[in-house]
mmCIF file of C-alpha atoms in Angstrom:
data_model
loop_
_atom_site.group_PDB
_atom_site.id
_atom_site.type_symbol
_atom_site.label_atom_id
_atom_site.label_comp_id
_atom_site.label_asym_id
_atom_site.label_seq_id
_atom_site.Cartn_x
_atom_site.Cartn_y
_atom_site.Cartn_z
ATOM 1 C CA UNK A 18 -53.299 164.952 194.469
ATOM 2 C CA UNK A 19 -54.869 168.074 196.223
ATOM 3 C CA UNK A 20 -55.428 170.656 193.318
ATOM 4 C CA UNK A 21 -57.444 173.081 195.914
ATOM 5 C CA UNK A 22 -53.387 173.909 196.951
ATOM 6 C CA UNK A 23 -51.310 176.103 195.037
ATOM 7 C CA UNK A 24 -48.428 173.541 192.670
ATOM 8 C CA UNK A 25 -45.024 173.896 194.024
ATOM 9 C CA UNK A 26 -42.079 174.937 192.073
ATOM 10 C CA UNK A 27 -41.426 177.834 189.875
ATOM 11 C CA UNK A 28 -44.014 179.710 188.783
ATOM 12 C CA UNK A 29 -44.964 179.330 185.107
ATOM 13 C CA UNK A 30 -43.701 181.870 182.478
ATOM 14 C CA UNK A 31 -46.130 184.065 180.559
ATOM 15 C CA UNK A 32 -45.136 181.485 177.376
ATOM 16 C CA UNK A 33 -46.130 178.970 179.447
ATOM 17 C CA UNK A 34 -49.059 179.905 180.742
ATOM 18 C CA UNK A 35 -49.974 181.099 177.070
ATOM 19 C CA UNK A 36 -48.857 177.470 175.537
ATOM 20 C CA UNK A 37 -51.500 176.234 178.486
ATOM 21 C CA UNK A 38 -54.553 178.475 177.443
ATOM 22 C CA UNK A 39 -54.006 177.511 174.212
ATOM 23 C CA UNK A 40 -54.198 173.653 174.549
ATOM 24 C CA UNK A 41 -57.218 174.293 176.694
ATOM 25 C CA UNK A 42 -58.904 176.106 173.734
ATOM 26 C CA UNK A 43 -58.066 173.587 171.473
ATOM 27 C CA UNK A 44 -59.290 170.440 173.860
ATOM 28 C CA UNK A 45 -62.726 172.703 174.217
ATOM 29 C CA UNK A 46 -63.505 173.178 170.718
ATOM 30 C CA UNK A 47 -63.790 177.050 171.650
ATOM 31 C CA UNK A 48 -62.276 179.777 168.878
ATOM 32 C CA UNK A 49 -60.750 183.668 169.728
ATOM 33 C CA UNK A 50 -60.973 186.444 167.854
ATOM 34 C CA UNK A 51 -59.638 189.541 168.359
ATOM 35 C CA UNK A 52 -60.376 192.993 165.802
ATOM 36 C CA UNK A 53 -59.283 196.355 166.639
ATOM 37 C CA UNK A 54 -61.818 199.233 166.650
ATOM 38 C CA UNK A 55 -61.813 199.166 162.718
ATOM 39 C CA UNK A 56 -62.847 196.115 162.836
ATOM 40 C CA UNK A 57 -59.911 194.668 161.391
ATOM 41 C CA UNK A 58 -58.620 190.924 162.193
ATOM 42 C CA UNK A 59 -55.352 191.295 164.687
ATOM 43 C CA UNK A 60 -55.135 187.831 165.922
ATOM 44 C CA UNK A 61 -57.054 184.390 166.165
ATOM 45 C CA UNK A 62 -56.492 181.467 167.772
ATOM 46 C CA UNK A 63 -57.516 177.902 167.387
ATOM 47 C CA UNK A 64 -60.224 178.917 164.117
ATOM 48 C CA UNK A 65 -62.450 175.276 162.736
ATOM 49 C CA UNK A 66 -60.308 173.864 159.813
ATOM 50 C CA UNK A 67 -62.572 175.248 156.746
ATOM 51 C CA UNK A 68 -62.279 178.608 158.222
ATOM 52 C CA UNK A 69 -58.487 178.824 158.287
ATOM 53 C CA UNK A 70 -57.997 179.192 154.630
ATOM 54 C CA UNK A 71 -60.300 182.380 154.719
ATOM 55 C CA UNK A 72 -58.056 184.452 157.703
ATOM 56 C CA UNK A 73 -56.331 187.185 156.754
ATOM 57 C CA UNK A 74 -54.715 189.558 159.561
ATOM 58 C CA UNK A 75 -55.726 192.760 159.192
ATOM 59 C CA UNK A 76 -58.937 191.415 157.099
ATOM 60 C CA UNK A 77 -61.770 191.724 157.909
ATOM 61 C CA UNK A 78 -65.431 189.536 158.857
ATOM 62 C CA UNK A 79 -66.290 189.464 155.256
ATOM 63 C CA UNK A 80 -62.953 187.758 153.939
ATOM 64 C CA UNK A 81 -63.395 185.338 157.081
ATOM 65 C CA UNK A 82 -67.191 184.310 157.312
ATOM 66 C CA UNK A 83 -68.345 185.506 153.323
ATOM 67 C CA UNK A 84 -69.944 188.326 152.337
ATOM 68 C CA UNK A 85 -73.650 187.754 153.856
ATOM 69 C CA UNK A 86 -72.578 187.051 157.366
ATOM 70 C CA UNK A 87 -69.543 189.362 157.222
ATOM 71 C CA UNK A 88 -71.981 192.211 156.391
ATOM 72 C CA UNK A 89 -74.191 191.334 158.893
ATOM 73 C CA UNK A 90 -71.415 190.390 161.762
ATOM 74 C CA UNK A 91 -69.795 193.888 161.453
ATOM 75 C CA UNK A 92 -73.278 195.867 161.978
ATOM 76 C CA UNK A 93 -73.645 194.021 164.820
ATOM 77 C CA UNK A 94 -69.996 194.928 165.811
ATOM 78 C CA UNK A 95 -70.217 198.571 165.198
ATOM 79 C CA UNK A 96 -72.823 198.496 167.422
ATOM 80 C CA UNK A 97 -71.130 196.685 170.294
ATOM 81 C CA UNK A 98 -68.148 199.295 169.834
ATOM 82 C CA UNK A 99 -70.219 202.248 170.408
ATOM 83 C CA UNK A 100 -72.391 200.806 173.123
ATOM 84 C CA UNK A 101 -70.619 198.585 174.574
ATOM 85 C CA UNK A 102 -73.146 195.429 175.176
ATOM 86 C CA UNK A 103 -72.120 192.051 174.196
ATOM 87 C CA UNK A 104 -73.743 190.582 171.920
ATOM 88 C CA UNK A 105 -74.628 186.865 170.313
ATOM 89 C CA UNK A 106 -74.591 186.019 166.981
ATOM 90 C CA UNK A 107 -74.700 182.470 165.014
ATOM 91 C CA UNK A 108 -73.233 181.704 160.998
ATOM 92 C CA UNK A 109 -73.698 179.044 158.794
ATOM 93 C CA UNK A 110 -70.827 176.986 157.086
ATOM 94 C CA UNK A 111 -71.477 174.569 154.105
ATOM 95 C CA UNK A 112 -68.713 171.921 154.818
ATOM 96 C CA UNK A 113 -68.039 168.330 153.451
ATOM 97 C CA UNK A 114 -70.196 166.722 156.480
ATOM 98 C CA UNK A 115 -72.740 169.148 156.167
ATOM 99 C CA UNK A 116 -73.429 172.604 157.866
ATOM 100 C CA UNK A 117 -72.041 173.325 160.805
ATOM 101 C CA UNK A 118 -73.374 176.246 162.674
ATOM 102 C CA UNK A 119 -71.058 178.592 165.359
ATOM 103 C CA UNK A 120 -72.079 180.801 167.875
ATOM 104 C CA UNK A 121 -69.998 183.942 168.570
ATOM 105 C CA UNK A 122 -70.380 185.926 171.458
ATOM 106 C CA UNK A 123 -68.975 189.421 171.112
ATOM 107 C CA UNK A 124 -67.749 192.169 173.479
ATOM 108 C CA UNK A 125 -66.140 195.226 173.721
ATOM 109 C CA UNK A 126 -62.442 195.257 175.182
ATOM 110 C CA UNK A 127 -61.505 198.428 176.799
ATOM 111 C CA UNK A 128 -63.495 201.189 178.951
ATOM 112 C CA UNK A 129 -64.500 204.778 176.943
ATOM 113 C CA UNK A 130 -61.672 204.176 174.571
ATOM 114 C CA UNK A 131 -62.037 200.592 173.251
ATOM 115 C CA UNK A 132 -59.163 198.434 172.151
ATOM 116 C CA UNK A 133 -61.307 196.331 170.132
ATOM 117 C CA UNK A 134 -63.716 193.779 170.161
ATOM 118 C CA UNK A 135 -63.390 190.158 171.378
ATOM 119 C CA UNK A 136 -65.288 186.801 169.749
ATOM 120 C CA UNK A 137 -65.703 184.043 171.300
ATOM 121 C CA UNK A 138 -66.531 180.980 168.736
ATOM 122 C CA UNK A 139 -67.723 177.469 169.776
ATOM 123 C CA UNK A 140 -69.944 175.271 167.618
ATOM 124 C CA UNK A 141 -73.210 174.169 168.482
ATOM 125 C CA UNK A 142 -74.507 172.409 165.529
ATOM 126 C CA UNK A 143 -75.205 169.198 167.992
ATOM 127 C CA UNK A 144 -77.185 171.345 170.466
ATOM 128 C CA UNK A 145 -79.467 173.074 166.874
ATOM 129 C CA UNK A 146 -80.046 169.761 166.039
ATOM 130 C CA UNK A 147 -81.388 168.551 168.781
ATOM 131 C CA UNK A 148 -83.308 171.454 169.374
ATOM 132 C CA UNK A 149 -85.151 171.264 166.394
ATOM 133 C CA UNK A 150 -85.641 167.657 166.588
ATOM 134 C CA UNK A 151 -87.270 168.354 169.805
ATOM 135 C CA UNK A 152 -89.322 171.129 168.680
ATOM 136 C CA UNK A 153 -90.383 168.837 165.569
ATOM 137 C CA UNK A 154 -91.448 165.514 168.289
ATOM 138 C CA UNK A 155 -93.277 168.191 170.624
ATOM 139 C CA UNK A 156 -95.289 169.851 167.353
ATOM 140 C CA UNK A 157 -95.888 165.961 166.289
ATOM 141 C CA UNK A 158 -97.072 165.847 169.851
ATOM 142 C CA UNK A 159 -99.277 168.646 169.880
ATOM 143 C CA UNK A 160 -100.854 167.453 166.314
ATOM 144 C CA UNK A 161 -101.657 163.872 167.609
ATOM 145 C CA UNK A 162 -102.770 165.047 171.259
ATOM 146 C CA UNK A 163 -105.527 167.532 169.315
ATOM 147 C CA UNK A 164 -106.505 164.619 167.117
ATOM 148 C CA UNK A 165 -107.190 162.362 170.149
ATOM 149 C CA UNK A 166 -108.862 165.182 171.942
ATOM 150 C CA UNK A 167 -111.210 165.259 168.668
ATOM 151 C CA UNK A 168 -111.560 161.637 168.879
ATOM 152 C CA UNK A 169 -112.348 161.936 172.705
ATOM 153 C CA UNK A 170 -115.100 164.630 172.186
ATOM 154 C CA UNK A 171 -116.731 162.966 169.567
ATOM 155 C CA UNK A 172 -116.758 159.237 171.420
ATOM 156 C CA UNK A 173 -118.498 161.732 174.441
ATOM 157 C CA UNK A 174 -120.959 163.403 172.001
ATOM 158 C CA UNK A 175 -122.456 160.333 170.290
ATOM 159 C CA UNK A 176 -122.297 158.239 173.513
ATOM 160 C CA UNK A 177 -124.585 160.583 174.673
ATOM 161 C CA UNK A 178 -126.510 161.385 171.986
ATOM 162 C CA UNK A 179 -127.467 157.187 171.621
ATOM 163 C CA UNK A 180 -127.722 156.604 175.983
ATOM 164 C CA UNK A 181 -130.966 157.294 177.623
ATOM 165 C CA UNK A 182 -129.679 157.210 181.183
ATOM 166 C CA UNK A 183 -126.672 158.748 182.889
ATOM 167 C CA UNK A 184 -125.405 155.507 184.353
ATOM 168 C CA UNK A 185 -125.165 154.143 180.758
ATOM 169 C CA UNK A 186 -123.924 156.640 179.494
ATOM 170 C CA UNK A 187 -120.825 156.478 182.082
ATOM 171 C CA UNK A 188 -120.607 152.595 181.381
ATOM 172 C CA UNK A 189 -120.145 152.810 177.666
ATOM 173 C CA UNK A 190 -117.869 156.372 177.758
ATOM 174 C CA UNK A 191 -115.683 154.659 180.071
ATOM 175 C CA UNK A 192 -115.244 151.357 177.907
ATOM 176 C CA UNK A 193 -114.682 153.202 174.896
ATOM 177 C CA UNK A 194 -112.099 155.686 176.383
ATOM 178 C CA UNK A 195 -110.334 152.420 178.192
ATOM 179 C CA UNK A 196 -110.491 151.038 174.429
ATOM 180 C CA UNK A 197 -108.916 154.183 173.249
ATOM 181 C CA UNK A 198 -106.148 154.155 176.230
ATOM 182 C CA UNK A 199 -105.815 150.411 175.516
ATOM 183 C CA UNK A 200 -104.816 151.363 171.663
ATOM 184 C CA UNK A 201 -102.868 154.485 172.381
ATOM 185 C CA UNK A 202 -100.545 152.662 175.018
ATOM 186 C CA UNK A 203 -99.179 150.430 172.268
ATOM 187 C CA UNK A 204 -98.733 153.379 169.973
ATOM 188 C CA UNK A 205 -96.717 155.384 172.627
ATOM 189 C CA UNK A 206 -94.675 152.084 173.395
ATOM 190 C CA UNK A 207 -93.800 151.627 169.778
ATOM 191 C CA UNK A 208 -92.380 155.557 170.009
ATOM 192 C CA UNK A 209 -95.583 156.537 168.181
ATOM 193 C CA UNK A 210 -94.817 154.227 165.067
ATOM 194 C CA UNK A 211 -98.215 152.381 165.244
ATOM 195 C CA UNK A 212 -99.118 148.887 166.795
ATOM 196 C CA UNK A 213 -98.775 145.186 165.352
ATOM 197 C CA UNK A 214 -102.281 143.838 164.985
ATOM 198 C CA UNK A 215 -102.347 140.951 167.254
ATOM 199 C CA UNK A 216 -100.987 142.942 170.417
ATOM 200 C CA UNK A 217 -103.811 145.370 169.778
ATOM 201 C CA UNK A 218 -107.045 142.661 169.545
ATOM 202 C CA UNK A 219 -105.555 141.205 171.894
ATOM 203 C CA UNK A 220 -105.108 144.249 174.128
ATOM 204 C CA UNK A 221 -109.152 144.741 173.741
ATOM 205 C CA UNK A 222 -110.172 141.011 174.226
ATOM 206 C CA UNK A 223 -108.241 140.907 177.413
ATOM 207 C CA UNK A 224 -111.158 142.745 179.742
ATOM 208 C CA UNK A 225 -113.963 140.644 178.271
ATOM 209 C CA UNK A 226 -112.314 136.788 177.642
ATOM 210 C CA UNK A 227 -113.481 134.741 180.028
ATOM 211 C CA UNK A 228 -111.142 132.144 180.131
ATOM 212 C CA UNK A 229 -107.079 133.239 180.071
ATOM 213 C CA UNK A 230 -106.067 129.564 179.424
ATOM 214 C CA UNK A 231 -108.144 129.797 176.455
ATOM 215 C CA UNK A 232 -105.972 131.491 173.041
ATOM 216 C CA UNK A 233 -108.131 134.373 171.856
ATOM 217 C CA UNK A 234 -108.935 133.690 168.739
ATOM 218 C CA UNK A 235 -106.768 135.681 166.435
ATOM 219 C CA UNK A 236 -105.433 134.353 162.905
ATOM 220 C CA UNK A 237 -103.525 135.153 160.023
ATOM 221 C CA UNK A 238 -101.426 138.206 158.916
ATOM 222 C CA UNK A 239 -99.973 140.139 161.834
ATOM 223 C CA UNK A 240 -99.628 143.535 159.733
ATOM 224 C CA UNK A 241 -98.204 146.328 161.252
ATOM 225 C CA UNK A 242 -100.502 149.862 161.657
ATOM 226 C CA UNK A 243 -99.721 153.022 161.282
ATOM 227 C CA UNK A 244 -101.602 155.120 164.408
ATOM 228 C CA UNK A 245 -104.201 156.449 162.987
ATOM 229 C CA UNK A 246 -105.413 152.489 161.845
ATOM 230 C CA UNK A 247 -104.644 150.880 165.376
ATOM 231 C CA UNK A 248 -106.706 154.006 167.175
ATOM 232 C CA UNK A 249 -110.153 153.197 164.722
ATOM 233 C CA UNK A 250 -109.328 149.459 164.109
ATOM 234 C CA UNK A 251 -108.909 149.519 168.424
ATOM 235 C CA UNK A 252 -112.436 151.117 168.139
ATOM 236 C CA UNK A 253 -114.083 148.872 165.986
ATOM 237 C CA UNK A 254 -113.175 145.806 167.756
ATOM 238 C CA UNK A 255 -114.093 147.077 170.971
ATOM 239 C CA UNK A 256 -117.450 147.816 170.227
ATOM 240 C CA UNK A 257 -117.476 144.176 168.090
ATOM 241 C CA UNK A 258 -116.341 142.357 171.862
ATOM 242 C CA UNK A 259 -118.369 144.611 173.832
ATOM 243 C CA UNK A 260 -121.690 143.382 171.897
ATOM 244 C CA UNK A 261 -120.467 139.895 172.104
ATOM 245 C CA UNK A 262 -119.315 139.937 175.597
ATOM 246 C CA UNK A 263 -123.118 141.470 176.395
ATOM 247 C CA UNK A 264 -125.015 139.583 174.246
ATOM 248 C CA UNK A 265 -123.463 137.199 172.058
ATOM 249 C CA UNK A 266 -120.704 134.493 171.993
ATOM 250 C CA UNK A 267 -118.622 135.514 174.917
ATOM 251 C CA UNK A 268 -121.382 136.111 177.310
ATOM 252 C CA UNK A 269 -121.902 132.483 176.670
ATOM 253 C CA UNK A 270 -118.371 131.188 177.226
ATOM 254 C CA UNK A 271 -118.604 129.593 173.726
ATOM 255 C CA UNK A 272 -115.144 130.203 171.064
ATOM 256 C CA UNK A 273 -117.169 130.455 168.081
ATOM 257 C CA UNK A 274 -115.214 133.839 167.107
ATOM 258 C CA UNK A 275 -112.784 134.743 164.687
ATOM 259 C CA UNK A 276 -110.511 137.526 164.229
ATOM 260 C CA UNK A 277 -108.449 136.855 160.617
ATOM 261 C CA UNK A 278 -106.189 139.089 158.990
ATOM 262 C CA UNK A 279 -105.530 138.075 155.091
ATOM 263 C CA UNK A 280 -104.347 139.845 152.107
ATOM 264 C CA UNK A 281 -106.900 141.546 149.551
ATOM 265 C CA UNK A 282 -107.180 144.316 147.177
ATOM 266 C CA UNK A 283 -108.243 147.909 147.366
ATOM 267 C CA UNK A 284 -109.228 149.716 144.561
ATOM 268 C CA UNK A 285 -106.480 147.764 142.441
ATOM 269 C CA UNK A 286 -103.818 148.291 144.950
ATOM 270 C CA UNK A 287 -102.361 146.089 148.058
ATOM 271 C CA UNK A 288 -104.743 146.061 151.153
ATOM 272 C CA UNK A 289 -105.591 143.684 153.991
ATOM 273 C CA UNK A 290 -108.557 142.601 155.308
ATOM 274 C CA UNK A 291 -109.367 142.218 158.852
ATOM 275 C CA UNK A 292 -112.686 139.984 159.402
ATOM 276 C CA UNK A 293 -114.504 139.834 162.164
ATOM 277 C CA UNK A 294 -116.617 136.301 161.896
ATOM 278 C CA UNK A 295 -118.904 135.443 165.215
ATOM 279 C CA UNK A 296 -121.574 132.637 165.656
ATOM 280 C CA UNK A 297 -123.898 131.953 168.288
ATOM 281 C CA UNK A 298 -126.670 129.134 168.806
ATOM 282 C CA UNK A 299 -129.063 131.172 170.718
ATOM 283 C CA UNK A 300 -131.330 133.711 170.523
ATOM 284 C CA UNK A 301 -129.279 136.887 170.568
ATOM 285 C CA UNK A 302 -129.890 140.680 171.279
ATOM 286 C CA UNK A 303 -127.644 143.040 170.202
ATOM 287 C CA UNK A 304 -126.577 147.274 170.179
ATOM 288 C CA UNK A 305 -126.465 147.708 166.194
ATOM 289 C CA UNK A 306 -129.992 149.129 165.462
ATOM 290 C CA UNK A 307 -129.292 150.960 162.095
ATOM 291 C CA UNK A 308 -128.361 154.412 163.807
ATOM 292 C CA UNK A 309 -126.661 153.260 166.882
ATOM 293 C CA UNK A 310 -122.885 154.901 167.751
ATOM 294 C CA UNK A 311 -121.799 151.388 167.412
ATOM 295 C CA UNK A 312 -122.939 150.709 163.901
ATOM 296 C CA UNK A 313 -121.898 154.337 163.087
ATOM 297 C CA UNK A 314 -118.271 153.612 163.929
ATOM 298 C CA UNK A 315 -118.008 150.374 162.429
ATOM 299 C CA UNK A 316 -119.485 151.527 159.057
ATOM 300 C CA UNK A 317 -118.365 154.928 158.784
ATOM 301 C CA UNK A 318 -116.074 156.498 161.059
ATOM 302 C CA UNK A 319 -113.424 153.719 160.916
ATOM 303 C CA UNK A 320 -113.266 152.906 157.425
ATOM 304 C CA UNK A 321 -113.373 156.792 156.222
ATOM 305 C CA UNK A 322 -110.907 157.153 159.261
ATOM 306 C CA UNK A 323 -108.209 155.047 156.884
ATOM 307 C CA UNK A 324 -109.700 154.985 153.001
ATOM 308 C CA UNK A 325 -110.860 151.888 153.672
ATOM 309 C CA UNK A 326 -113.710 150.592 152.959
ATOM 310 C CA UNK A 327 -115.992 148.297 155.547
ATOM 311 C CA UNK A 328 -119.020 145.405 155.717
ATOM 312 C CA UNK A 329 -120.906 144.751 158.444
ATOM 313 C CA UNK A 330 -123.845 142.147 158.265
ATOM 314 C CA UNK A 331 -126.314 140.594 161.301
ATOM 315 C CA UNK A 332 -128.148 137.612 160.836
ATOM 316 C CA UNK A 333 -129.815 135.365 163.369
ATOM 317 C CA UNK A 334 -127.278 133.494 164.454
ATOM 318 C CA UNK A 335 -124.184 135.519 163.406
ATOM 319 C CA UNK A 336 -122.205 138.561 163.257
ATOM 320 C CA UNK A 337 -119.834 139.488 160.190
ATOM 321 C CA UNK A 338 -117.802 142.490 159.823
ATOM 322 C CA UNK A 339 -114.994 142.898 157.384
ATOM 323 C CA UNK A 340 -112.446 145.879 157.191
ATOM 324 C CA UNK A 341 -110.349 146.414 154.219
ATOM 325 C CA UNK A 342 -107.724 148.862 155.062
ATOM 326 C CA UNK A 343 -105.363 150.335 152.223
ATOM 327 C CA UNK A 344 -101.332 150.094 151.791
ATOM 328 C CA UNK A 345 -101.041 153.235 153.222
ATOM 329 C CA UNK A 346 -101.952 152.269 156.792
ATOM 330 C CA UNK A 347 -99.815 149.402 157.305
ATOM 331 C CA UNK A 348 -96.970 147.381 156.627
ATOM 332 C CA UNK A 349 -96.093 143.438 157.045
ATOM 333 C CA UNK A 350 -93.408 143.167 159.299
ATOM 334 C CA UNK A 351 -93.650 139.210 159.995
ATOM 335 C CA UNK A 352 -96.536 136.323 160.020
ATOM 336 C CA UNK A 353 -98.458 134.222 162.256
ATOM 337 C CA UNK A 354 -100.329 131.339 161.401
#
């Protein structure tokens, strides 16, 4: 059918054509409302259900929308009368599903002598909705970019403050911001609900293992953290491989590592603890003099980061570190032996 051509036949009455406008008001969820220059109701058409009840011809906005809004829709209105700009307005309806919010769109009908005034209703409670779910996910946005940013600046500050060179300094920065990417890329995949514990040491193992037939060597509870906990646990293990991958067991190609993830206490309430257990049977060197950035993060940042609480020990021929992070940074979704 070619609807750019007029229909043949006989022209539709003026009932007709009103019956038509009508259903198409109906089938778009848009509401008409016509007041003469008192401001008194003279005819609607297609009103929501719950505000039927309230219309009253020759009423007026306070018998239809309640006192509050009425008030404040007829100011509005006088003032469209006597200048004749359109106007926007939105009410408020407490219904059985909830609130339901309508826009109305006013203007004036008539030239220097107006008829009356015209409203235009459609609802557009979906649309407020998603508007301020999006301006809630873009200030969540704005709060966790500024906390990386923090992060960021302080990885730069100490890394400098603990390199003696340039060139180091660029080495470590960039394996600690890769670390930090690493981390956050699970995060944003998750929709910014955190990161399960395996995917993330095994996210910051996967630039240093030196065999990929080889499992990495992760055990135990595979607890679910919140972001802040997979950002500073993603930090603490990267600067736990980095030292081994340098210096200690990796850099040897030996297996003698252990990542486990068990159940403990906290200050008398549910934690886990995340243990970091590496041997090596060789002399060993190492980057945890007692005021390296390294040490500082495992000891301090990371475990104030969460609540937690944090051991770190160096012997000759091992390396222990154990995290104990509190309820409120994780949950256990499902297991791995």
């Amino acid at each position: 059918m070619n609807t750019t051509e007029p229909l043949s036949g006989t022209p539709l009455s003026f009932e007709g054509k009103v019956a038509m406008m009508e259903r198409a008001l109906g089938s778009a969820g848009i509401s008409i409302l016509f007041q003469d220059p008192s401001l008194a109701i003279r005819y609607a058409e297609n009103l929501p259900d719950h505000l039927k009840p309230s219309l009253i011809i020759g009423g007026t906005d306070i018998h239809l929308f309640g006192e509050k809004d009425g008030e404040h829709l007829s100011r509005l209105k006088r003032g469209v009368l006597e200048s004749g700009k359109p106007v926007s307005a939105e009410v408020e309806f407490v219904t059985g599903d909830g609130v339901r919010i309508y826009e109305l769109k006013i203007e004036r009908i008539g030239g220097r002598k107006p008829q009356g005034l015209l409203s235009v209703i459609t609802e557009v409670t979906e649309s407020r909705h998603r508007e301020k779910v999006l301006k809630s996910l873009l200030r969540e946005l704005s709060h966790r970019s500024k906390n990386l940013l923090a992060i960021i600046q302080g990885i730069a500050t100490q890394t400098a403050r603990h390199t003696l060179s340039l060139d180091n300094f660029l080495i470590k920065f960039r394996g600690r911001l890769q670390s930090l990417s690493n981390s956050q890329d699970l995060i944003t995949d998750s929709s910014w609900r955190g990161a399960y514990l395996f995917e993330l040491a095994e996210k910051q193992f996967a630039p240093y293992w030196p065999d990929a037939g080889v499992p990495m060597p992760i055990y135990g509870i595979n607890a679910h953290l919140t972001p802040n906990a997979a950002v500073h646990l993603g930090l603490a293990l990267h600067e736990l491989i980095v030292n081994s991958a340098s210096h200690g067991a990796i850099s040897a190609g030996a297996t003698s590592i252990t990542l486990n993830c068990k159940e403990a206490e906290l200050d008398g309430k549910k934690a886990i603890e995340v243990a970091w257990s590496e041997r090596f049977f060789f002399p060993a060197d190492h980057e945890f003099e007692d005021n390296s950035f390294s040490r500082t993060v495992l000891e301090r940042v990371v475990p104030t980061s969460m609540n937690g609480r944090a051991q770190f020990a160096i012997d000759d021929d091992s390396i222990g570190y154990r995290l104990t992070i509190p309820e409120t940074e994780y949950e256990i979704l499902k297991r791995r032996s």
